Amino acid sequence: MEGNHNNHKSTALGASSSAERRVVLKGSIWMAANAAISRGASLIAQVVLGWLLSKEDFALYAIAISSATIFTMLRNGGSLEILIQKGRQYKEIASVFVKFSFLFNIGAMLILVAMAPFAANLYLHDELIGLIIIIAISLPAGTPSVLFRAKLSIDRRFGSLAKLGLISNITRQVSMVIFALLGFGPLSFVLPILLAAVVENIVGWRYVKAWPSSNTLTISKFSEIFIDAKWVMLGALALGLSLQGDFLVIGLIEPIQDVGVYFFGYQLIFTVAVLFNTSLESVFPPTFARMVDDVEKLRSEFIRALRGVMLLAVPIAFSLTILSPVIIQSIWGGKWDDAIIV
């Protein structure tokens, strides 16, 4: 009797593990497809922008987005990840998390607006003020999407989540090209950020079609969320500074055109890397959150998934390293040859 019970238990656990793997695989395929289409659109947009905009335009955007890195990477105060982790309590805590995110984003916006003139004086370019202010406004403007993304992730509706991200990204890339054609210069990079935030809110609402009942955000609840999210925020901040902080330093010690060249090359690299990052960030957290009570299973499934990602990523990276000089020279006819080494 006991042996049969153990066999049934083992079979159930095996079936559960197999189901989780299928969910991870299906979700990864959805998000990879979304990332592939989105980055394809990004690459097309960069090809066009590379012809339409100057190295200085790329440099000003790089400095503006880097100046705002601390706040853009801390967007929503890490609440999205924590809300997904606490998915089983979604109905009770969702509205509190949205209020937390909104207050956090409003504070970040006000600080960014205040520091914009200092950044302009430091880098001797007044255009930075407008760029940074638009980036600042996009922070609270995109707050509702936190709730919609979290709900779709918790329900593991990865297809809808992928479509949401795709629509947002396509909106941003297409509008960049349109603004550049209309002669907006470096503003062509930041105006689409604000537009995409609004579109993401609208599309997210169409998918979720629900708003959680309102609960009061008390000081104690704010502190509790902040404490839970502190490591998420610190990790995001470290990632942001490591990925974008170099633009700020280069802008202080080198001609601004060099920042533009470096940023242009970096964007090409990011186009490849984000294919994998999007899948990891969107699929892994909500899936593995369900295994939080079984650390050994969590570790085993994470390593298995990570090996699969690396098996695909490494050969692609090496291939593009070899091909990049020919690609850049043929597409931009010598204008961006300086970016090949990047």
Coordinates of C-alpha atoms in Angstrom, one line a residue:
M1 CA 0.0 0.0 0.0
E2 CA 2.7 2.4 1.0
G3 CA 4.7 1.5 -2.1
N4 CA 1.8 2.2 -4.3
H5 CA 1.2 5.5 -2.6
N6 CA 4.8 6.5 -3.1
N7 CA 4.6 5.4 -6.8
H8 CA 1.5 7.5 -7.3
K9 CA 3.2 10.5 -5.6
S10 CA 6.3 10.1 -7.7
T11 CA 4.2 9.9 -10.9
A12 CA 2.3 13.0 -9.9
L13 CA 5.5 14.9 -9.2
G14 CA 6.9 13.8 -12.5
A15 CA 3.8 14.9 -14.4
S16 CA 3.9 18.2 -12.6
S17 CA 7.5 18.8 -13.5
S18 CA 6.9 17.8 -17.1
A19 CA 3.9 20.3 -17.2
E20 CA 6.1 23.1 -15.8
R21 CA 8.7 22.4 -18.4
R22 CA 6.1 22.6 -21.2
V23 CA 4.9 25.9 -19.8
V24 CA 8.5 27.2 -19.6
L25 CA 9.1 26.0 -23.2
K26 CA 5.9 27.4 -24.6
G27 CA 6.4 30.7 -22.8
S28 CA 10.0 31.0 -24.0
I29 CA 8.9 30.4 -27.6
W30 CA 6.2 33.1 -27.3
M31 CA 8.6 35.6 -25.8
A32 CA 11.5 34.7 -28.1
A33 CA 9.1 35.2 -31.1
N34 CA 8.1 38.5 -29.7
A35 CA 11.7 39.5 -29.1
A36 CA 12.7 38.4 -32.6
I37 CA 10.0 40.4 -34.3
S38 CA 10.6 43.4 -32.0
R39 CA 14.3 43.4 -32.5
G40 CA 13.9 42.9 -36.2
A41 CA 11.8 46.1 -36.2
S42 CA 14.4 47.8 -34.0
L43 CA 17.2 46.7 -36.4
I44 CA 15.2 48.1 -39.4
A45 CA 14.6 51.3 -37.4
Q46 CA 18.3 51.6 -36.6
V47 CA 19.2 51.1 -40.3
V48 CA 16.9 54.0 -41.2
L49 CA 17.9 56.2 -38.2
G50 CA 21.6 55.6 -39.0
W51 CA 21.0 57.3 -42.3
L52 CA 18.7 60.1 -41.1
L53 CA 20.3 61.1 -37.8
S54 CA 23.8 62.3 -37.0
K55 CA 26.3 60.9 -34.6
E56 CA 25.6 63.9 -32.3
D57 CA 21.9 63.0 -32.2
F58 CA 22.7 59.4 -31.1
A59 CA 25.1 60.8 -28.5
L60 CA 22.6 63.2 -27.0
Y61 CA 20.1 60.4 -26.6
A62 CA 22.7 58.1 -25.1
I63 CA 23.7 60.8 -22.5
A64 CA 20.0 61.6 -21.7
I65 CA 19.0 58.0 -21.2
S66 CA 22.1 57.3 -19.2
S67 CA 21.5 60.4 -17.0
A68 CA 18.1 59.0 -16.2
T69 CA 19.4 55.4 -15.7
I70 CA 19.1 55.4 -12.0
F71 CA 15.4 56.3 -12.2
T72 CA 14.5 54.3 -15.3
M73 CA 16.0 51.1 -13.9
L74 CA 14.2 51.7 -10.6
R75 CA 10.9 52.3 -12.5
N76 CA 8.0 51.2 -10.3
G77 CA 10.3 50.5 -7.4
G78 CA 10.8 46.9 -8.3
S79 CA 7.1 46.3 -7.6
L80 CA 6.4 44.3 -10.8
E81 CA 8.7 41.5 -9.8
I82 CA 7.4 41.4 -6.2
L83 CA 3.8 41.4 -7.3
I84 CA 4.5 38.5 -9.7
Q85 CA 6.3 36.6 -6.9
K86 CA 3.2 37.1 -4.6
G87 CA 0.8 36.2 -7.4
R88 CA -1.4 34.0 -5.2
Q89 CA -2.4 37.2 -3.3
Y90 CA -3.0 39.3 -6.4
K91 CA -6.6 40.3 -5.6
E92 CA -5.7 41.5 -2.1
I93 CA -2.5 43.4 -2.9
A94 CA -2.6 44.5 -6.6
S95 CA -4.1 48.0 -6.0
V96 CA -1.6 48.7 -3.2
F97 CA 1.3 47.8 -5.5
V98 CA 0.0 50.1 -8.3
K99 CA -0.3 53.0 -5.9
F100 CA 3.2 52.3 -4.6
S101 CA 4.5 52.2 -8.2
F102 CA 2.8 55.5 -9.1
L103 CA 4.1 57.3 -6.0
F104 CA 7.6 56.0 -6.7
N105 CA 7.4 57.0 -10.4
I106 CA 6.1 60.5 -9.6
G107 CA 9.0 61.0 -7.2
A108 CA 11.5 59.8 -9.8
M109 CA 9.9 62.1 -12.4
L110 CA 10.2 65.2 -10.1
I111 CA 13.9 64.5 -9.3
L112 CA 14.7 63.9 -13.0
V113 CA 13.1 67.2 -14.1
A114 CA 15.0 69.0 -11.4
M115 CA 18.4 67.5 -12.4
A116 CA 17.9 68.1 -16.2
P117 CA 19.4 71.6 -16.2
F118 CA 22.5 70.3 -14.3
A119 CA 23.0 67.6 -16.9
A120 CA 22.7 70.1 -19.7
N121 CA 25.3 72.3 -18.0
L122 CA 27.7 69.4 -17.4
Y123 CA 27.7 68.2 -21.0
L124 CA 27.3 71.7 -22.5
H125 CA 24.2 70.8 -24.5
D126 CA 20.8 72.5 -23.7
E127 CA 18.9 69.9 -25.8
L128 CA 19.4 67.5 -22.9
I129 CA 16.9 69.3 -20.8
G130 CA 13.9 68.5 -23.1
L131 CA 15.1 64.9 -23.7
I132 CA 15.4 64.2 -20.0
I133 CA 12.1 65.8 -19.1
I134 CA 10.2 63.6 -21.7
I135 CA 11.9 60.5 -20.3
A136 CA 10.8 61.6 -16.8
I137 CA 7.2 62.1 -17.8
S138 CA 7.1 58.6 -19.3
L139 CA 7.8 57.0 -15.9
P140 CA 4.4 57.8 -14.2
A141 CA 2.6 57.6 -17.6
G142 CA 3.4 53.9 -17.9
T143 CA 2.4 52.9 -14.4
P144 CA -0.9 51.1 -15.2
S145 CA 1.0 48.7 -17.4
V146 CA 2.7 47.3 -14.3
L147 CA -0.6 45.9 -13.2
F148 CA -1.5 44.5 -16.6
R149 CA 2.0 42.9 -17.2
A150 CA 1.9 41.4 -13.7
K151 CA -1.6 39.9 -14.1
L152 CA -0.7 38.4 -17.5
S153 CA 2.5 36.9 -16.1
I154 CA 0.8 35.5 -13.0
D155 CA -1.9 33.9 -15.2
R156 CA 0.9 32.7 -17.5
R157 CA -0.8 34.2 -20.5
F158 CA 2.5 34.5 -22.2
G159 CA 0.9 34.8 -25.7
S160 CA -1.0 38.0 -24.6
L161 CA 2.1 39.3 -22.7
A162 CA 4.2 38.8 -25.9
K163 CA 1.6 40.6 -28.0
L164 CA 1.5 43.5 -25.5
G165 CA 5.3 43.9 -25.7
L166 CA 5.3 43.5 -29.4
I167 CA 2.7 46.2 -30.0
S168 CA 4.5 48.6 -27.6
N169 CA 7.8 48.0 -29.3
I170 CA 6.5 48.3 -32.8
T171 CA 4.8 51.6 -31.8
R172 CA 8.1 52.9 -30.5
Q173 CA 10.2 51.9 -33.5
V174 CA 7.8 53.1 -36.2
S175 CA 7.3 56.4 -34.4
M176 CA 11.0 56.9 -34.1
V177 CA 11.4 56.7 -37.9
I178 CA 8.4 59.0 -38.4
F179 CA 9.8 61.6 -36.0
A180 CA 13.2 61.4 -37.6
L181 CA 11.7 61.9 -41.1
L182 CA 9.9 65.0 -39.7
G183 CA 13.2 66.4 -38.6
F184 CA 12.9 66.0 -34.8
G185 CA 16.5 65.1 -34.4
P186 CA 17.4 63.5 -31.0
L187 CA 13.7 64.0 -29.9
S188 CA 13.0 61.2 -32.3
F189 CA 14.3 58.8 -29.6
V190 CA 12.4 60.0 -26.6
L191 CA 9.0 61.0 -27.8
P192 CA 8.2 57.4 -28.8
I193 CA 9.0 56.3 -25.2
L194 CA 6.1 58.4 -24.0
L195 CA 3.8 57.3 -26.8
A196 CA 4.6 53.6 -26.3
A197 CA 3.8 53.9 -22.6
V198 CA 0.3 55.2 -23.4
V199 CA -0.3 52.5 -26.1
E200 CA 0.8 49.8 -23.6
N201 CA -1.7 51.0 -21.0
I202 CA -4.5 50.9 -23.6
V203 CA -3.6 47.5 -25.0
G204 CA -2.9 46.1 -21.5
W205 CA -6.4 47.1 -20.4
R206 CA -7.9 45.4 -23.4
Y207 CA -6.2 42.1 -22.5
V208 CA -6.9 42.2 -18.7
K209 CA -10.2 44.1 -18.7
A210 CA -10.2 44.4 -14.9
W211 CA -8.9 46.7 -12.2
P212 CA -8.4 45.4 -8.7
S213 CA -10.6 46.8 -5.9
S214 CA -8.9 49.7 -4.1
N215 CA -7.0 49.2 -0.9
T216 CA -5.4 51.9 1.1
L217 CA -1.6 52.3 0.8
T218 CA -0.5 53.0 4.4
I219 CA 3.0 54.0 5.4
S220 CA 3.5 50.5 6.9
K221 CA 2.5 48.8 3.6
F222 CA 4.7 51.2 1.6
S223 CA 7.6 50.3 3.8
E224 CA 6.9 46.6 3.5
I225 CA 6.8 46.7 -0.3
F226 CA 10.0 48.8 -0.3
I227 CA 11.8 46.3 1.9
D228 CA 10.7 43.4 -0.2
A229 CA 11.8 45.2 -3.4
K230 CA 15.1 46.6 -2.2
W231 CA 17.2 43.8 -3.7
V232 CA 15.3 43.9 -7.0
M233 CA 16.0 47.7 -7.2
L234 CA 19.6 47.3 -6.2
G235 CA 20.1 44.6 -8.9
A236 CA 18.3 46.7 -11.5
L237 CA 20.4 49.7 -10.6
A238 CA 23.6 47.8 -10.8
L239 CA 22.6 46.4 -14.2
G240 CA 21.6 49.8 -15.5
L241 CA 24.9 51.4 -14.5
S242 CA 26.9 48.6 -15.9
L243 CA 25.0 48.8 -19.2
Q244 CA 24.7 52.5 -19.6
G245 CA 26.9 54.3 -17.1
D246 CA 29.9 54.2 -19.6
F247 CA 28.1 56.7 -21.9
L248 CA 28.1 59.3 -19.1
V249 CA 31.9 58.8 -18.5
I250 CA 32.8 58.8 -22.2
G251 CA 30.7 62.0 -22.7
L252 CA 32.9 63.8 -20.1
I253 CA 36.3 62.8 -21.5
E254 CA 35.8 62.4 -25.3
P255 CA 34.1 64.4 -28.1
I256 CA 30.4 63.9 -28.2
Q257 CA 30.6 62.3 -31.7
D258 CA 32.6 59.4 -30.1
V259 CA 29.7 58.8 -27.7
G260 CA 27.4 58.6 -30.7
V261 CA 29.6 56.0 -32.4
Y262 CA 29.9 53.9 -29.2
F263 CA 26.2 54.0 -28.5
F264 CA 25.4 53.1 -32.1
G265 CA 27.6 50.0 -31.8
Y266 CA 26.1 49.1 -28.5
Q267 CA 22.6 49.2 -29.9
L268 CA 23.5 46.6 -32.5
I269 CA 24.8 44.4 -29.7
F270 CA 21.7 44.9 -27.6
T271 CA 19.5 43.8 -30.6
V272 CA 21.0 40.3 -30.3
A273 CA 21.2 40.1 -26.5
V274 CA 17.6 41.2 -25.9
L275 CA 16.3 38.2 -27.8
F276 CA 17.4 36.1 -24.8
N277 CA 16.9 38.7 -22.1
T278 CA 13.2 39.1 -22.9
S279 CA 12.5 35.4 -22.6
L280 CA 14.4 35.1 -19.3
E281 CA 12.9 38.2 -17.7
S282 CA 9.3 37.5 -18.8
V283 CA 9.0 33.7 -18.5
F284 CA 11.4 32.5 -15.7
P285 CA 10.1 34.6 -12.7
P286 CA 6.4 33.7 -12.8
T287 CA 7.1 30.1 -13.7
F288 CA 9.8 29.5 -11.0
A289 CA 7.8 31.4 -8.4
R290 CA 5.6 28.4 -8.3
M291 CA 8.5 26.2 -7.2
V292 CA 9.6 28.5 -4.3
D293 CA 8.7 25.9 -1.7
D294 CA 11.0 23.3 -3.4
V295 CA 14.5 24.7 -3.6
E296 CA 16.0 21.6 -5.1
K297 CA 13.4 21.5 -7.9
L298 CA 13.8 25.2 -8.5
R299 CA 17.6 24.9 -8.8
S300 CA 17.3 21.9 -11.1
E301 CA 14.8 23.5 -13.5
F302 CA 16.6 26.8 -13.6
I303 CA 19.9 25.2 -14.5
R304 CA 18.2 23.1 -17.2
A305 CA 16.5 26.2 -18.7
L306 CA 19.7 28.2 -18.6
R307 CA 21.7 25.5 -20.4
G308 CA 19.2 25.5 -23.2
V309 CA 19.4 29.3 -23.5
M310 CA 23.3 29.2 -23.6
L311 CA 23.3 26.4 -26.1
L312 CA 21.6 28.7 -28.6
A313 CA 23.1 32.1 -27.6
V314 CA 26.8 31.3 -27.7
P315 CA 27.0 30.1 -31.3
I316 CA 24.9 33.1 -32.5
A317 CA 27.2 35.6 -30.6
F318 CA 30.4 34.1 -32.2
S319 CA 28.9 34.1 -35.7
L320 CA 27.8 37.7 -35.5
T321 CA 31.3 38.7 -34.2
I322 CA 32.8 37.4 -37.4
L323 CA 30.1 38.9 -39.7
S324 CA 29.7 42.4 -38.1
P325 CA 32.3 44.3 -40.1
V326 CA 30.9 43.2 -43.5
I327 CA 27.3 43.9 -42.3
I328 CA 28.0 47.4 -41.0
Q329 CA 30.1 48.4 -44.1
S330 CA 27.5 47.2 -46.6
I331 CA 24.5 48.7 -44.9
W332 CA 25.7 52.2 -44.0
G333 CA 28.3 52.7 -46.7
G334 CA 31.1 53.7 -44.4
K335 CA 29.2 56.2 -42.2
W336 CA 29.4 53.9 -39.1
D337 CA 32.6 52.0 -39.8
D338 CA 34.0 53.5 -36.5
A339 CA 31.3 51.4 -34.7
I340 CA 32.7 48.0 -35.9
I341 CA 35.2 47.6 -33.1
V342 CA 32.4 48.0 -30.6

